[in-house]
Amino acid sequence: MTESTATQFDKHYQQHLKHLKLKGLQPKTIEAYARAVRRAGAYFDQRIDALSEAQLLEYFTELSETHSWSAVKLDLYGLKFYYAHVLKKPWVAPDLVKPPRTQRLPDIVTVDEARQIFAATRVLSYRVFFFTLYSLGLRLGEGLRLSVADIDAARERVHIRDAKGNKDRLVPLPRATLAVLRRFWQTHRHPELLFPNRHAGL
């Protein structure tokens, strides 16, 4: 490595850091993208300004054998950022890294576990809110948007608005949930919202 190569690498690396900060990236992302350039620089003897697709293929293949897919992906994004904003060159290895897809089943809360959560929740509004989410099978945002008008006691159903995919849906309303919601509404009597902002520990 000649002195001019080292000087040029350091100059470009400092520019890389400035671009990372000016783009408003999170500190962890800045460190990851900066580390990507340092690691590639060490591997290629600081000569990373004109890498070919074959060189990048070899590099990321070796990197994947010693590092996690998450680290490999961050290094890829870091180098792409370096090429785009510092070198202003097109990235020569599109779709190079594709981590294997994994499917994970969500953790299912059992009835007993749900009861323990409800019992451990001291704030009334939170306890009723958690119970409503669990008994109706709602997402967090769906529960927060519930209004008094969404409760159809006569037909024993709840109108869920702006659900997944911006679609509305109807869900069954258990009698126990209706009773809990009625008692809770008596504590605040909000004309529209089922769960308004609460005070005084309610």
JSON list of N, CA and C in Angstrom, two decimals, residues 14-65:
[
{"chain": "A", "resi": 14, "resn": "GLN", "atom": "N", "xyz": [-13.26, 9.93, 5.80]},
{"chain": "A", "resi": 14, "resn": "GLN", "atom": "CA", "xyz": [-13.75, 11.09, 6.53]},
{"chain": "A", "resi": 14, "resn": "GLN", "atom": "C", "xyz": [-14.97, 11.70, 5.83]},
{"chain": "A", "resi": 15, "resn": "GLN", "atom": "N", "xyz": [-14.97, 11.71, 4.51]},
{"chain": "A", "resi": 15, "resn": "GLN", "atom": "CA", "xyz": [-16.14, 12.18, 3.76]},
{"chain": "A", "resi": 15, "resn": "GLN", "atom": "C", "xyz": [-17.33, 11.27, 4.02]},
{"chain": "A", "resi": 16, "resn": "HIS", "atom": "N", "xyz": [-17.06, 10.00, 4.10]},
{"chain": "A", "resi": 16, "resn": "HIS", "atom": "CA", "xyz": [-18.10, 9.00, 4.39]},
{"chain": "A", "resi": 16, "resn": "HIS", "atom": "C", "xyz": [-18.76, 9.32, 5.73]},
{"chain": "A", "resi": 17, "resn": "LEU", "atom": "N", "xyz": [-17.95, 9.61, 6.74]},
{"chain": "A", "resi": 17, "resn": "LEU", "atom": "CA", "xyz": [-18.49, 9.94, 8.06]},
{"chain": "A", "resi": 17, "resn": "LEU", "atom": "C", "xyz": [-19.35, 11.21, 8.01]},
{"chain": "A", "resi": 18, "resn": "LYS", "atom": "N", "xyz": [-18.91, 12.19, 7.26]},
{"chain": "A", "resi": 18, "resn": "LYS", "atom": "CA", "xyz": [-19.67, 13.43, 7.16]},
{"chain": "A", "resi": 18, "resn": "LYS", "atom": "C", "xyz": [-21.02, 13.20, 6.48]},
{"chain": "A", "resi": 19, "resn": "HIS", "atom": "N", "xyz": [-21.02, 12.42, 5.41]},
{"chain": "A", "resi": 19, "resn": "HIS", "atom": "CA", "xyz": [-22.28, 12.12, 4.72]},
{"chain": "A", "resi": 19, "resn": "HIS", "atom": "C", "xyz": [-23.23, 11.35, 5.63]},
{"chain": "A", "resi": 20, "resn": "LEU", "atom": "N", "xyz": [-22.70, 10.42, 6.39]},
{"chain": "A", "resi": 20, "resn": "LEU", "atom": "CA", "xyz": [-23.54, 9.64, 7.31]},
{"chain": "A", "resi": 20, "resn": "LEU", "atom": "C", "xyz": [-24.23, 10.54, 8.32]},
{"chain": "A", "resi": 21, "resn": "LYS", "atom": "N", "xyz": [-23.49, 11.50, 8.85]},
{"chain": "A", "resi": 21, "resn": "LYS", "atom": "CA", "xyz": [-24.07, 12.40, 9.85]},
{"chain": "A", "resi": 21, "resn": "LYS", "atom": "C", "xyz": [-25.08, 13.35, 9.22]},
{"chain": "A", "resi": 22, "resn": "LEU", "atom": "N", "xyz": [-24.75, 13.86, 8.02]},
{"chain": "A", "resi": 22, "resn": "LEU", "atom": "CA", "xyz": [-25.65, 14.81, 7.37]},
{"chain": "A", "resi": 22, "resn": "LEU", "atom": "C", "xyz": [-26.95, 14.17, 6.90]},
{"chain": "A", "resi": 23, "resn": "LYS", "atom": "N", "xyz": [-26.93, 12.86, 6.69]},
{"chain": "A", "resi": 23, "resn": "LYS", "atom": "CA", "xyz": [-28.15, 12.17, 6.26]},
{"chain": "A", "resi": 23, "resn": "LYS", "atom": "C", "xyz": [-29.07, 11.87, 7.45]},
{"chain": "A", "resi": 24, "resn": "GLY", "atom": "N", "xyz": [-28.64, 12.23, 8.65]},
{"chain": "A", "resi": 24, "resn": "GLY", "atom": "CA", "xyz": [-29.50, 12.06, 9.82]},
{"chain": "A", "resi": 24, "resn": "GLY", "atom": "C", "xyz": [-29.70, 10.63, 10.25]},
{"chain": "A", "resi": 25, "resn": "LEU", "atom": "N", "xyz": [-28.74, 9.77, 9.96]},
{"chain": "A", "resi": 25, "resn": "LEU", "atom": "CA", "xyz": [-28.86, 8.37, 10.35]},
{"chain": "A", "resi": 25, "resn": "LEU", "atom": "C", "xyz": [-28.67, 8.20, 11.86]},
{"chain": "A", "resi": 26, "resn": "GLN", "atom": "N", "xyz": [-29.20, 7.11, 12.38]},
{"chain": "A", "resi": 26, "resn": "GLN", "atom": "CA", "xyz": [-29.06, 6.82, 13.80]},
{"chain": "A", "resi": 26, "resn": "GLN", "atom": "C", "xyz": [-27.59, 6.50, 14.12]},
{"chain": "A", "resi": 27, "resn": "PRO", "atom": "N", "xyz": [-27.15, 6.81, 15.36]},
{"chain": "A", "resi": 27, "resn": "PRO", "atom": "CA", "xyz": [-25.75, 6.55, 15.73]},
{"chain": "A", "resi": 27, "resn": "PRO", "atom": "C", "xyz": [-25.31, 5.11, 15.48]},
{"chain": "A", "resi": 28, "resn": "LYS", "atom": "N", "xyz": [-26.16, 4.14, 15.75]},
{"chain": "A", "resi": 28, "resn": "LYS", "atom": "CA", "xyz": [-25.79, 2.74, 15.53]},
{"chain": "A", "resi": 28, "resn": "LYS", "atom": "C", "xyz": [-25.59, 2.45, 14.04]},
{"chain": "A", "resi": 29, "resn": "THR", "atom": "N", "xyz": [-26.44, 3.07, 13.21]},
{"chain": "A", "resi": 29, "resn": "THR", "atom": "CA", "xyz": [-26.30, 2.88, 11.76]},
{"chain": "A", "resi": 29, "resn": "THR", "atom": "C", "xyz": [-25.03, 3.54, 11.25]},
{"chain": "A", "resi": 30, "resn": "ILE", "atom": "N", "xyz": [-24.72, 4.73, 11.77]},
{"chain": "A", "resi": 30, "resn": "ILE", "atom": "CA", "xyz": [-23.50, 5.42, 11.38]},
{"chain": "A", "resi": 30, "resn": "ILE", "atom": "C", "xyz": [-22.28, 4.56, 11.71]},
{"chain": "A", "resi": 31, "resn": "GLU", "atom": "N", "xyz": [-22.26, 4.00, 12.90]},
{"chain": "A", "resi": 31, "resn": "GLU", "atom": "CA", "xyz": [-21.13, 3.17, 13.30]},
{"chain": "A", "resi": 31, "resn": "GLU", "atom": "C", "xyz": [-21.04, 1.91, 12.43]},
{"chain": "A", "resi": 32, "resn": "ALA", "atom": "N", "xyz": [-22.18, 1.31, 12.11]},
{"chain": "A", "resi": 32, "resn": "ALA", "atom": "CA", "xyz": [-22.18, 0.10, 11.29]},
{"chain": "A", "resi": 32, "resn": "ALA", "atom": "C", "xyz": [-21.68, 0.38, 9.88]},
{"chain": "A", "resi": 33, "resn": "TYR", "atom": "N", "xyz": [-22.15, 1.49, 9.29]},
{"chain": "A", "resi": 33, "resn": "TYR", "atom": "CA", "xyz": [-21.74, 1.83, 7.93]},
{"chain": "A", "resi": 33, "resn": "TYR", "atom": "C", "xyz": [-20.27, 2.25, 7.89]},
{"chain": "A", "resi": 34, "resn": "ALA", "atom": "N", "xyz": [-19.81, 2.92, 8.94]},
{"chain": "A", "resi": 34, "resn": "ALA", "atom": "CA", "xyz": [-18.40, 3.30, 9.00]},
{"chain": "A", "resi": 34, "resn": "ALA", "atom": "C", "xyz": [-17.53, 2.05, 9.16]},
{"chain": "A", "resi": 35, "resn": "ARG", "atom": "N", "xyz": [-17.98, 1.12, 9.99]},
{"chain": "A", "resi": 35, "resn": "ARG", "atom": "CA", "xyz": [-17.24, -0.13, 10.19]},
{"chain": "A", "resi": 35, "resn": "ARG", "atom": "C", "xyz": [-17.17, -0.93, 8.89]},
{"chain": "A", "resi": 36, "resn": "ALA", "atom": "N", "xyz": [-18.21, -0.86, 8.09]},
{"chain": "A", "resi": 36, "resn": "ALA", "atom": "CA", "xyz": [-18.23, -1.58, 6.81]},
{"chain": "A", "resi": 36, "resn": "ALA", "atom": "C", "xyz": [-17.09, -1.12, 5.91]},
{"chain": "A", "resi": 37, "resn": "VAL", "atom": "N", "xyz": [-16.86, 0.19, 5.86]},
{"chain": "A", "resi": 37, "resn": "VAL", "atom": "CA", "xyz": [-15.79, 0.73, 5.02]},
{"chain": "A", "resi": 37, "resn": "VAL", "atom": "C", "xyz": [-14.43, 0.38, 5.60]},
{"chain": "A", "resi": 38, "resn": "ARG", "atom": "N", "xyz": [-14.30, 0.45, 6.92]},
{"chain": "A", "resi": 38, "resn": "ARG", "atom": "CA", "xyz": [-13.01, 0.10, 7.54]},
{"chain": "A", "resi": 38, "resn": "ARG", "atom": "C", "xyz": [-12.68, -1.37, 7.29]},
{"chain": "A", "resi": 39, "resn": "ARG", "atom": "N", "xyz": [-13.69, -2.23, 7.41]},
{"chain": "A", "resi": 39, "resn": "ARG", "atom": "CA", "xyz": [-13.44, -3.67, 7.25]},
{"chain": "A", "resi": 39, "resn": "ARG", "atom": "C", "xyz": [-13.08, -3.99, 5.79]},
{"chain": "A", "resi": 40, "resn": "ALA", "atom": "N", "xyz": [-13.81, -3.40, 4.87]},
{"chain": "A", "resi": 40, "resn": "ALA", "atom": "CA", "xyz": [-13.49, -3.63, 3.46]},
{"chain": "A", "resi": 40, "resn": "ALA", "atom": "C", "xyz": [-12.12, -3.06, 3.12]},
{"chain": "A", "resi": 41, "resn": "GLY", "atom": "N", "xyz": [-11.78, -1.91, 3.71]},
{"chain": "A", "resi": 41, "resn": "GLY", "atom": "CA", "xyz": [-10.48, -1.31, 3.47]},
{"chain": "A", "resi": 41, "resn": "GLY", "atom": "C", "xyz": [-9.34, -2.21, 3.94]},
{"chain": "A", "resi": 42, "resn": "ALA", "atom": "N", "xyz": [-9.54, -2.83, 5.10]},
{"chain": "A", "resi": 42, "resn": "ALA", "atom": "CA", "xyz": [-8.51, -3.73, 5.62]},
{"chain": "A", "resi": 42, "resn": "ALA", "atom": "C", "xyz": [-8.37, -4.96, 4.73]},
{"chain": "A", "resi": 43, "resn": "TYR", "atom": "N", "xyz": [-9.48, -5.45, 4.21]},
{"chain": "A", "resi": 43, "resn": "TYR", "atom": "CA", "xyz": [-9.46, -6.66, 3.37]},
{"chain": "A", "resi": 43, "resn": "TYR", "atom": "C", "xyz": [-8.80, -6.39, 2.02]},
{"chain": "A", "resi": 44, "resn": "PHE", "atom": "N", "xyz": [-9.11, -5.24, 1.43]},
{"chain": "A", "resi": 44, "resn": "PHE", "atom": "CA", "xyz": [-8.60, -4.92, 0.09]},
{"chain": "A", "resi": 44, "resn": "PHE", "atom": "C", "xyz": [-7.38, -3.99, 0.11]},
{"chain": "A", "resi": 45, "resn": "ASP", "atom": "N", "xyz": [-6.71, -3.93, 1.25]},
{"chain": "A", "resi": 45, "resn": "ASP", "atom": "CA", "xyz": [-5.50, -3.10, 1.37]},
{"chain": "A", "resi": 45, "resn": "ASP", "atom": "C", "xyz": [-5.80, -1.65, 1.01]},
{"chain": "A", "resi": 46, "resn": "GLN", "atom": "N", "xyz": [-6.93, -1.17, 1.49]},
{"chain": "A", "resi": 46, "resn": "GLN", "atom": "CA", "xyz": [-7.38, 0.22, 1.32]},
{"chain": "A", "resi": 46, "resn": "GLN", "atom": "C", "xyz": [-7.80, 0.57, -0.11]},
{"chain": "A", "resi": 47, "resn": "ARG", "atom": "N", "xyz": [-7.79, -0.39, -1.00]},
{"chain": "A", "resi": 47, "resn": "ARG", "atom": "CA", "xyz": [-8.16, -0.11, -2.39]},
{"chain": "A", "resi": 47, "resn": "ARG", "atom": "C", "xyz": [-9.61, -0.56, -2.64]},
{"chain": "A", "resi": 48, "resn": "ILE", "atom": "N", "xyz": [-10.55, 0.30, -2.29]},
{"chain": "A", "resi": 48, "resn": "ILE", "atom": "CA", "xyz": [-11.96, -0.09, -2.39]},
{"chain": "A", "resi": 48, "resn": "ILE", "atom": "C", "xyz": [-12.76, 0.84, -3.31]},
{"chain": "A", "resi": 49, "resn": "ASP", "atom": "N", "xyz": [-12.07, 1.69, -4.05]},
{"chain": "A", "resi": 49, "resn": "ASP", "atom": "CA", "xyz": [-12.79, 2.68, -4.86]},
{"chain": "A", "resi": 49, "resn": "ASP", "atom": "C", "xyz": [-13.18, 2.18, -6.24]},
{"chain": "A", "resi": 50, "resn": "ALA", "atom": "N", "xyz": [-12.75, 0.98, -6.61]},
{"chain": "A", "resi": 50, "resn": "ALA", "atom": "CA", "xyz": [-13.10, 0.46, -7.94]},
{"chain": "A", "resi": 50, "resn": "ALA", "atom": "C", "xyz": [-13.24, -1.05, -7.87]},
{"chain": "A", "resi": 51, "resn": "LEU", "atom": "N", "xyz": [-14.01, -1.52, -6.90]},
{"chain": "A", "resi": 51, "resn": "LEU", "atom": "CA", "xyz": [-14.19, -2.96, -6.73]},
{"chain": "A", "resi": 51, "resn": "LEU", "atom": "C", "xyz": [-15.11, -3.52, -7.81]},
{"chain": "A", "resi": 52, "resn": "SER", "atom": "N", "xyz": [-14.79, -4.71, -8.28]},
{"chain": "A", "resi": 52, "resn": "SER", "atom": "CA", "xyz": [-15.63, -5.37, -9.28]},
{"chain": "A", "resi": 52, "resn": "SER", "atom": "C", "xyz": [-16.66, -6.25, -8.60]},
{"chain": "A", "resi": 53, "resn": "GLU", "atom": "N", "xyz": [-17.61, -6.70, -9.37]},
{"chain": "A", "resi": 53, "resn": "GLU", "atom": "CA", "xyz": [-18.63, -7.59, -8.82]},
{"chain": "A", "resi": 53, "resn": "GLU", "atom": "C", "xyz": [-18.00, -8.89, -8.34]},
{"chain": "A", "resi": 54, "resn": "ALA", "atom": "N", "xyz": [-16.99, -9.38, -9.06]},
{"chain": "A", "resi": 54, "resn": "ALA", "atom": "CA", "xyz": [-16.31, -10.61, -8.65]},
{"chain": "A", "resi": 54, "resn": "ALA", "atom": "C", "xyz": [-15.60, -10.42, -7.30]},
{"chain": "A", "resi": 55, "resn": "GLN", "atom": "N", "xyz": [-14.96, -9.28, -7.13]},
{"chain": "A", "resi": 55, "resn": "GLN", "atom": "CA", "xyz": [-14.28, -9.01, -5.86]},
{"chain": "A", "resi": 55, "resn": "GLN", "atom": "C", "xyz": [-15.28, -8.93, -4.70]},
{"chain": "A", "resi": 56, "resn": "LEU", "atom": "N", "xyz": [-16.39, -8.26, -4.94]},
{"chain": "A", "resi": 56, "resn": "LEU", "atom": "CA", "xyz": [-17.40, -8.13, -3.89]},
{"chain": "A", "resi": 56, "resn": "LEU", "atom": "C", "xyz": [-18.05, -9.48, -3.58]},
{"chain": "A", "resi": 57, "resn": "LEU", "atom": "N", "xyz": [-18.25, -10.29, -4.59]},
{"chain": "A", "resi": 57, "resn": "LEU", "atom": "CA", "xyz": [-18.80, -11.62, -4.39]},
{"chain": "A", "resi": 57, "resn": "LEU", "atom": "C", "xyz": [-17.89, -12.44, -3.49]},
{"chain": "A", "resi": 58, "resn": "GLU", "atom": "N", "xyz": [-16.60, -12.41, -3.77]},
{"chain": "A", "resi": 58, "resn": "GLU", "atom": "CA", "xyz": [-15.62, -13.15, -2.98]},
{"chain": "A", "resi": 58, "resn": "GLU", "atom": "C", "xyz": [-15.57, -12.61, -1.54]},
{"chain": "A", "resi": 59, "resn": "TYR", "atom": "N", "xyz": [-15.59, -11.29, -1.43]},
{"chain": "A", "resi": 59, "resn": "TYR", "atom": "CA", "xyz": [-15.50, -10.65, -0.11]},
{"chain": "A", "resi": 59, "resn": "TYR", "atom": "C", "xyz": [-16.69, -11.02, 0.78]},
{"chain": "A", "resi": 60, "resn": "PHE", "atom": "N", "xyz": [-17.90, -10.86, 0.24]},
{"chain": "A", "resi": 60, "resn": "PHE", "atom": "CA", "xyz": [-19.08, -11.13, 1.06]},
{"chain": "A", "resi": 60, "resn": "PHE", "atom": "C", "xyz": [-19.28, -12.62, 1.30]},
{"chain": "A", "resi": 61, "resn": "THR", "atom": "N", "xyz": [-18.79, -13.45, 0.41]},
{"chain": "A", "resi": 61, "resn": "THR", "atom": "CA", "xyz": [-18.84, -14.89, 0.65]},
{"chain": "A", "resi": 61, "resn": "THR", "atom": "C", "xyz": [-18.00, -15.25, 1.86]},
{"chain": "A", "resi": 62, "resn": "GLU", "atom": "N", "xyz": [-16.78, -14.71, 1.92]},
{"chain": "A", "resi": 62, "resn": "GLU", "atom": "CA", "xyz": [-15.92, -14.97, 3.08]},
{"chain": "A", "resi": 62, "resn": "GLU", "atom": "C", "xyz": [-16.49, -14.34, 4.35]},
{"chain": "A", "resi": 63, "resn": "LEU", "atom": "N", "xyz": [-17.04, -13.15, 4.21]},
{"chain": "A", "resi": 63, "resn": "LEU", "atom": "CA", "xyz": [-17.60, -12.47, 5.38]},
{"chain": "A", "resi": 63, "resn": "LEU", "atom": "C", "xyz": [-18.76, -13.25, 5.97]},
{"chain": "A", "resi": 64, "resn": "SER", "atom": "N", "xyz": [-19.59, -13.85, 5.11]},
{"chain": "A", "resi": 64, "resn": "SER", "atom": "CA", "xyz": [-20.74, -14.60, 5.58]},
{"chain": "A", "resi": 64, "resn": "SER", "atom": "C", "xyz": [-20.35, -15.86, 6.36]},
{"chain": "A", "resi": 65, "resn": "GLU", "atom": "N", "xyz": [-19.10, -16.32, 6.18]},
{"chain": "A", "resi": 65, "resn": "GLU", "atom": "CA", "xyz": [-18.65, -17.52, 6.88]},
{"chain": "A", "resi": 65, "resn": "GLU", "atom": "C", "xyz": [-18.19, -17.22, 8.30]}
]
